[in-house]
XYZ file of C-alpha atoms in Angstrom:
423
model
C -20.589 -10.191 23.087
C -18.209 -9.452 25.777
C -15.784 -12.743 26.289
C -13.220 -12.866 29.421
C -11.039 -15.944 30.268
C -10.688 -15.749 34.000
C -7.832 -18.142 34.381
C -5.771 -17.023 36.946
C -2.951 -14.661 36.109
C -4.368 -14.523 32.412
C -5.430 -11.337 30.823
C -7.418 -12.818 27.913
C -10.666 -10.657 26.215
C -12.306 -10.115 22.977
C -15.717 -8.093 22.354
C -17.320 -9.348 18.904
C -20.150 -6.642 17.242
C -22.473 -7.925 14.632
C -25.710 -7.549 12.953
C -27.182 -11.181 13.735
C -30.314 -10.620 15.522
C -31.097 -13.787 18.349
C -27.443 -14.816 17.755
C -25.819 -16.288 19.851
C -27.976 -18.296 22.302
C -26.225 -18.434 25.824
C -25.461 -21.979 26.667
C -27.426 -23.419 24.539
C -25.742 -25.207 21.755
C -24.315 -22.768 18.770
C -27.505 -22.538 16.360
C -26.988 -19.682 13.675
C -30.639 -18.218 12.529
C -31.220 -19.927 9.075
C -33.659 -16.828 8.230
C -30.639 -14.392 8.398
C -28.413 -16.658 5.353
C -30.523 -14.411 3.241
C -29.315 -11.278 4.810
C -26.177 -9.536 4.782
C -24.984 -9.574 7.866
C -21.396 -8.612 9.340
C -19.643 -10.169 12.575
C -16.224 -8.287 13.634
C -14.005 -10.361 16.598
C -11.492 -7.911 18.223
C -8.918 -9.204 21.091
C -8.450 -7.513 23.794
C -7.045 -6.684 27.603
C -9.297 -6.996 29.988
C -8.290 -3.575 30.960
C -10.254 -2.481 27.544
C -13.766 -3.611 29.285
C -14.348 -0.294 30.955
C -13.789 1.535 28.210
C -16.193 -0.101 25.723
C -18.786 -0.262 28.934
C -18.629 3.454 28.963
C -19.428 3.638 25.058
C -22.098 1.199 25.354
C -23.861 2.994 27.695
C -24.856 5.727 25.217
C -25.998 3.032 23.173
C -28.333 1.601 25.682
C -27.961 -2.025 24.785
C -30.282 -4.510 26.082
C -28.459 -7.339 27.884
C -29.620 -10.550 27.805
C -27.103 -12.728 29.555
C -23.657 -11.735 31.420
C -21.899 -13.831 34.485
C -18.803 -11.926 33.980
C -17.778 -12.225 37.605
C -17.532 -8.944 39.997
C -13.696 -10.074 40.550
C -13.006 -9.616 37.269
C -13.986 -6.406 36.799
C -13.260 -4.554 39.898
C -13.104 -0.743 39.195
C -14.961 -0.966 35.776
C -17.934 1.667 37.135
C -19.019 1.594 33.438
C -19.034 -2.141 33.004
C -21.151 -2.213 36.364
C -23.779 0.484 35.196
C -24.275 -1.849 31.958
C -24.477 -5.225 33.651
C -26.856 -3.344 35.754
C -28.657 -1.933 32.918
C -27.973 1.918 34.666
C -27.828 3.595 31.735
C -27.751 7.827 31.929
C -30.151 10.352 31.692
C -27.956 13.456 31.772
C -25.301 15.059 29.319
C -22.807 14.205 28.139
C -24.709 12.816 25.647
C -22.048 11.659 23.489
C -18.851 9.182 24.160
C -15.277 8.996 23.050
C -13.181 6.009 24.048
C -9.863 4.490 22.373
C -9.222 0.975 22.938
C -6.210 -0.964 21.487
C -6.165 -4.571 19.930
C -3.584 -6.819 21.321
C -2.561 -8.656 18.602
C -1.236 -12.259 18.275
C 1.952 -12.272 15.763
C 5.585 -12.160 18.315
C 7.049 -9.141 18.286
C 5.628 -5.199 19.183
C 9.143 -3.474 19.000
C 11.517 -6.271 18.128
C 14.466 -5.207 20.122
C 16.728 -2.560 21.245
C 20.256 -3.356 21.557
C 22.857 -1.224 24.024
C 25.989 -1.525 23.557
C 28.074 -0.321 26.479
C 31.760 1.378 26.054
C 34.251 -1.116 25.323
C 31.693 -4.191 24.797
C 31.306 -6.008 21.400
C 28.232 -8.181 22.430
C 25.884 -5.268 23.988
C 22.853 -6.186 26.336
C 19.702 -6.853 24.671
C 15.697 -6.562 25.303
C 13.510 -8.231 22.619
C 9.345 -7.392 21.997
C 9.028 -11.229 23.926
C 11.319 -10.620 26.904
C 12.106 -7.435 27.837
C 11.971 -8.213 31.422
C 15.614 -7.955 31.991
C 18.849 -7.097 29.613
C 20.078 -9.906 28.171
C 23.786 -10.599 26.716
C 23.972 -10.217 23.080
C 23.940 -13.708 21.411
C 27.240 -12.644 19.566
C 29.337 -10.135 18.899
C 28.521 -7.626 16.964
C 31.632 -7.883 14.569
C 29.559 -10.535 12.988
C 25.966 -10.927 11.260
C 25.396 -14.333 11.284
C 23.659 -15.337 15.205
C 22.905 -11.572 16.393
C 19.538 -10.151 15.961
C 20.422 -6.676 14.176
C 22.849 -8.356 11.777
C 19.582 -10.801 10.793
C 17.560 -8.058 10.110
C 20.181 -5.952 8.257
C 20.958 -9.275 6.654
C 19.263 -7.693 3.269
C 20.212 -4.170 3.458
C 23.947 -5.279 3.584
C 23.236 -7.765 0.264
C 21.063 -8.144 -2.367
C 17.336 -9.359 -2.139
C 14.546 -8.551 -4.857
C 11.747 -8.115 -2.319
C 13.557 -6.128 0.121
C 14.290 -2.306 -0.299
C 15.139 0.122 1.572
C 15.825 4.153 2.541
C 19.060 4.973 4.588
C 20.369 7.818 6.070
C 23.587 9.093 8.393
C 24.936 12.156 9.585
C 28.266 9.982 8.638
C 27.348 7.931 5.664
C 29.267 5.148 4.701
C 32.131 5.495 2.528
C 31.628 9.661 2.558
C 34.438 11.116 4.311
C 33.842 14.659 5.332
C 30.189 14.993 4.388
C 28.739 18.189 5.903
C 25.198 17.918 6.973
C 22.935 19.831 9.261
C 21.332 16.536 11.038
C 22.573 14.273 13.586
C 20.005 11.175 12.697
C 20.953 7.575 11.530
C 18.539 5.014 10.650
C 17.203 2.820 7.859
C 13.399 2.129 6.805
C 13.112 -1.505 5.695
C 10.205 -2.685 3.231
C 8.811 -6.098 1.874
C 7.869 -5.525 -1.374
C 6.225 -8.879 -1.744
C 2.643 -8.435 -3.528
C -0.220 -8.788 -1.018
C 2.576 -8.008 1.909
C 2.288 -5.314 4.130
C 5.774 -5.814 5.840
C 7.940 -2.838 7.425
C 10.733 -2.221 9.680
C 12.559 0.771 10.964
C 15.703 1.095 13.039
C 16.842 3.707 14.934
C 21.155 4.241 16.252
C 23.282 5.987 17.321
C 26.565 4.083 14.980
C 28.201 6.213 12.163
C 28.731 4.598 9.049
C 26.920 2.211 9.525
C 25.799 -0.097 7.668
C 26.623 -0.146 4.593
C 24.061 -0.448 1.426
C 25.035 -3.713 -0.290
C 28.756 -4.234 0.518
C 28.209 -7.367 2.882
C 28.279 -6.879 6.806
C 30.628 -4.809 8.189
C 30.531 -3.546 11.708
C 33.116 -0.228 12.453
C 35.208 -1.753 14.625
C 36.582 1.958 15.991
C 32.770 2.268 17.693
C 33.525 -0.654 20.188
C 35.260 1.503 22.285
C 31.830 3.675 22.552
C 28.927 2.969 24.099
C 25.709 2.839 20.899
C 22.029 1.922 20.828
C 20.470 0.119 18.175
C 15.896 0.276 18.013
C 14.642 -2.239 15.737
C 10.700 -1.352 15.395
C 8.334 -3.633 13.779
C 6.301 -1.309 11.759
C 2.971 -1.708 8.843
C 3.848 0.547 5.817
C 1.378 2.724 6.299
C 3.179 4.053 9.276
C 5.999 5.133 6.355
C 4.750 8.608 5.916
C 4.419 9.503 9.294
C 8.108 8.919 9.981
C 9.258 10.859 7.142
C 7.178 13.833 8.054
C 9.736 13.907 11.542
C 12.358 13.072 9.466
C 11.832 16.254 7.361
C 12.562 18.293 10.283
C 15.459 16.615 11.284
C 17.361 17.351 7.873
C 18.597 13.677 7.893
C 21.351 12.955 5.166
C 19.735 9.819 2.720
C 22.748 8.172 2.067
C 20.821 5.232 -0.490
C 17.400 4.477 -1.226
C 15.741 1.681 -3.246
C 12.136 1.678 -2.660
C 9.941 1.588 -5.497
C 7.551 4.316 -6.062
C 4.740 2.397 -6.370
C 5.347 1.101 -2.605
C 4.740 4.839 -1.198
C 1.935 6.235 -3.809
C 0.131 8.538 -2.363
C 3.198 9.566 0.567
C 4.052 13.437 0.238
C 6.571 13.191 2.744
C 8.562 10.124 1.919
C 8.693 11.498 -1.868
C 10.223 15.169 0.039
C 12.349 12.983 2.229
C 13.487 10.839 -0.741
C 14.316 13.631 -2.671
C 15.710 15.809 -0.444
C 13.445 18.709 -0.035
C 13.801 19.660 3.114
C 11.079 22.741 4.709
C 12.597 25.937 4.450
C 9.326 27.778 6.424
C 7.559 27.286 9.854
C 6.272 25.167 11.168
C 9.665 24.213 12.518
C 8.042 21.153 14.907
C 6.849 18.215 14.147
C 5.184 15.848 16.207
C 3.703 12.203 14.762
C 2.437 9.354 16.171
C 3.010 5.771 15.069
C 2.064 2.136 16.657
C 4.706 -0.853 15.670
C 2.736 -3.767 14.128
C 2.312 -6.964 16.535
C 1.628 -8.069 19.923
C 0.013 -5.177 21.966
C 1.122 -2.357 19.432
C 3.584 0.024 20.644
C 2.590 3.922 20.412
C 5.960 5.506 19.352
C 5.840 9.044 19.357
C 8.058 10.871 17.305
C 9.262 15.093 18.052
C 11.540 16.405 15.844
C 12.800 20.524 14.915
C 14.562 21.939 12.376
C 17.683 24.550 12.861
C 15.452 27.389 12.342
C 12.886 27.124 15.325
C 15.856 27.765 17.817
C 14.180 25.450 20.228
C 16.059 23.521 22.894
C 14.345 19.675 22.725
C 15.022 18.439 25.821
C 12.837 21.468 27.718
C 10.687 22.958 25.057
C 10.005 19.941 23.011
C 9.857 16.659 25.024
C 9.158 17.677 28.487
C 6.552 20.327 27.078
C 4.787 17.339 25.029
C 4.914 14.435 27.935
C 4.459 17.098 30.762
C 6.169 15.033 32.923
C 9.614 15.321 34.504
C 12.675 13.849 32.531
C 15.989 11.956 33.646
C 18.454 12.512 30.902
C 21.135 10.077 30.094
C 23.520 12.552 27.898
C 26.874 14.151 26.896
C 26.535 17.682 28.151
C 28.341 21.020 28.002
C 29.188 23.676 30.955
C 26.149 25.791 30.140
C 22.898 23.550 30.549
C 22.119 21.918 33.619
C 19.889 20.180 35.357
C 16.701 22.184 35.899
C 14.144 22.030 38.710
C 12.605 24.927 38.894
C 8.748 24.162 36.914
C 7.556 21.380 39.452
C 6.596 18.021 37.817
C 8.522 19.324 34.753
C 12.101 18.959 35.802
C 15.258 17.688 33.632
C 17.032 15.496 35.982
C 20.902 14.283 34.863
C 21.804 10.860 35.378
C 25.249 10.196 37.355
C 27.906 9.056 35.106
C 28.925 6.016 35.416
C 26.149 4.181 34.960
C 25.174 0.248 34.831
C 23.314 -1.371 31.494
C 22.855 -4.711 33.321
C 26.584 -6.036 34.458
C 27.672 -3.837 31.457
C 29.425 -0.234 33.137
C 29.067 2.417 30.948
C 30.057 6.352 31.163
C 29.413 9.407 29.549
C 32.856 10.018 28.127
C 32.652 7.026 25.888
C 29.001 6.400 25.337
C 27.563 8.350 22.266
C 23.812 7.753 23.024
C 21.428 10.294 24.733
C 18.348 9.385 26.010
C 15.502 9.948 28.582
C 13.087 8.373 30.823
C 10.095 10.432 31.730
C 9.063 10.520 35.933
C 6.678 9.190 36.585
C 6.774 6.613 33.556
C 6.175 4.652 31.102
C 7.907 6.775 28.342
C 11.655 6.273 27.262
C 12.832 8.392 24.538
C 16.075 8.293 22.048
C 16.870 11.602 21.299
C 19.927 12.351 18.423
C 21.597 15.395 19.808
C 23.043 15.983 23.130
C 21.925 17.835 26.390
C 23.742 21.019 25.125
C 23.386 24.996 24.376
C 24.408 24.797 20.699
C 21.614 22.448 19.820
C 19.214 24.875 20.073
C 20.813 26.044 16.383
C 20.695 22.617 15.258
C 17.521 19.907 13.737
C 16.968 17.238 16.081
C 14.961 14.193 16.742
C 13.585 12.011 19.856
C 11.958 8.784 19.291
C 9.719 8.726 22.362
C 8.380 4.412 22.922
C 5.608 4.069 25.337
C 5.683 0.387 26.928
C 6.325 -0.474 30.710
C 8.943 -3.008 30.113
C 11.550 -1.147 28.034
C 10.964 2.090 30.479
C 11.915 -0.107 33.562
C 14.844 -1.403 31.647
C 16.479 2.615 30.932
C 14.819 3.457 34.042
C 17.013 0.605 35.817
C 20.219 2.895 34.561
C 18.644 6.295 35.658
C 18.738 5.266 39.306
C 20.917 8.144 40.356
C 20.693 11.577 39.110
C 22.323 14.819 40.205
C 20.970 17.436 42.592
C 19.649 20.411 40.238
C 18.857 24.331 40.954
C 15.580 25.031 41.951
């Protein structure tokens, strides 16, 4: 069954596959088949977009259903060919013979990426988007000098002290308390887990801060980063999507700075045991590309591209904009020897003009220490740990690539202006 609410302005749907023969009646009464309670049977609700119709239309097809009842308004599904040809009963008689379609669930729990904070040079309080409203920036609820009331310091709120059922892995290119720490990677982030039995509870976060935070020692934001401009990713993840992010992380050389996650959360995870321990890849391949999807409303694909030192790869060009084929406006530091680049049409890197505006926030690439990208057209914005420079071709880096309308037209706000480039 095929269920659309057509309330105006709603996008409300959920398709439901089972093995009940003569079930359920159309508007009828609900009357479940006493002759199947000796069966096995199995009944599987998903909920959907309405945008996911078409899709499983074009699937069903194949199957040549027989359908018995369906006043699914025409206005509903304008465009949907495939949902027409079934309604219609126009099933094919020619190859292909075989379908592949991906749909997504659109889940009910709050929250797909949490929030992403950006701090602008000189603020304390930052501008905010969270997974429920991310349809502007927002002013921080408070500064970021203090935990209690602001949404990063909540959810560090157990990394920075003691709790039994929450562990975690951290790593920084400047690690807390570890002056003068040489290290081949420019990453910072933590991986947050919920050991709670029967829990399946993750979170990882994503800056740009140096030493920071600290494992255990209470809250203390680095007070010497206000004058800079620093973005904080909070993604809401399922532990499963663990491994994944540690086989990008590998290539990135992070420095794990503390780690407290039992083994017998991440059985069976080759790469979180290398990343734990250190053992970084020493032969090709020197790129790694992994997909994840954050756990909640409308899941988030986050795709993640990282290189080690040894591929001698430039990210921007021959990682990002090769993988998203699209052209790219970079928010970045940069040096005297790359530049904007416009010579592969629909594949140029565009630079944004410095200063910028996050909001009523001004920012400026003297002060701000983030680099990032949206890709043109959209929907892609990507956090990328190194700058738009020559020398990182010798270095490991990382981009965090998030693929969701909302936060894209939020970065995409800043990127406004760009520079003229060569052709």
């Amino acid at each position: 069954v095929i269920i659309v609410q057509t309330t105006q302005n709603t996008d409300a749907a959920s398709w439901i596959v089972h093995t009940v023969p003569g079930f359920p009646a159309a508007k009828t009464g609900y009357s479940w088949p006493v002759a199947e309670n000796a069966k096995g049977h199995i009944l599987i609700c998903l909920t959907i977009s309405e945008s996911q119709i078409n899709a499983i239309a074009a699937s069903l097809l194949r199957a040549e259903p027989l359908v018995h009842y369906n006043d699914i308004p025409e206005t509903e599904t304008v465009g949907m060919q495939y949902f027409k040809k079934l309604s219609d009963g126009q099933f094919p008689t020619v190859p292909p013979y075989l379908s592949r379609q991906s749909i997504k669930t659109a889940a009910q729990a709050a929250g797909a990426f949490r929030a992403i904070l950006y701090k602008a040079p000189g603020q304390t309080r930052g501008k905010i988007i969270v997974s429920n409203n991310a349809g502007a920036w927002e002013d921080g609820a408070q500064v970021l000098t203090t935990r209690q009331g602001q949404s990063f310091g909540v959810t560090l709120q157990h990394v920075v002290e003691n709790h039994n059922e929450i562990k975690f892995l951290a790593y920084n290119n400047v690690p807390p308390g570890m002056p003068n720490v040489k290290t081949k990677s420019n990453s910072k982030g933590v991986i947050i887990v919920q050991t709670t039995q029967n829990t399946d509870a993750a979170s990882w976060i994503v800056h740009t801060v140096p030493g920071f935070p600290a494992a255990k020692t209470g809250y203390s934001w680095p007070v010497a980063e206000n004058a800079k401009g620093h973005l904080l990713i909070c993604l809401t993840i399922s532990e499963s999507q663990i491994n994944a992010i540690a086989a990008s992380l590998l290539r990135a050389e992070p420095l794990v700075h503390y780690n407290d996650i039992p083994e017998t959360e991440t059985v069976g995870m080759q790469y979180f045991k290398k990343l734990s321990d250190g053992q970084f890849p020493t032969v090709p391949p020197y790129l790694s590309r992994q997909s994840i999807k954050t756990a909640a409303q409308a899941a988030v694909t986050v795709n993640i591209y990282s290189k080690s030192a040894s591929s001698r790869y430039e990210i921007y060009r021959r990682v990002i904009v090769k993988a998203l084929k699209k052209t790219i406006k970079v928010w970045s530091r940069r040096d005297n020897k790359l530049k904007g680049d416009c010579r592969v049409v629909e594949r140029n890197i565009r630079l944004i003009k410095s200063p910028a505006r996050v909001g009523d926030h001004d920012t400026n690439l003297d002060a701000d220490l983030t680099n990032w990208a949206v890709s043109d057209p959209g929907n892609i914005f990507c956090l990328i740990d190194r700058p738009y420079a020559k020398n990182q071709t010798v270095q490991s880096a990382m981009a965090v690539c998030i693929d969701q309308a909302a936060i894209f037209a939020r970065f995409n706000d800043i990127a406004a202006q760009v520079e003229d480039c060569s052709q």
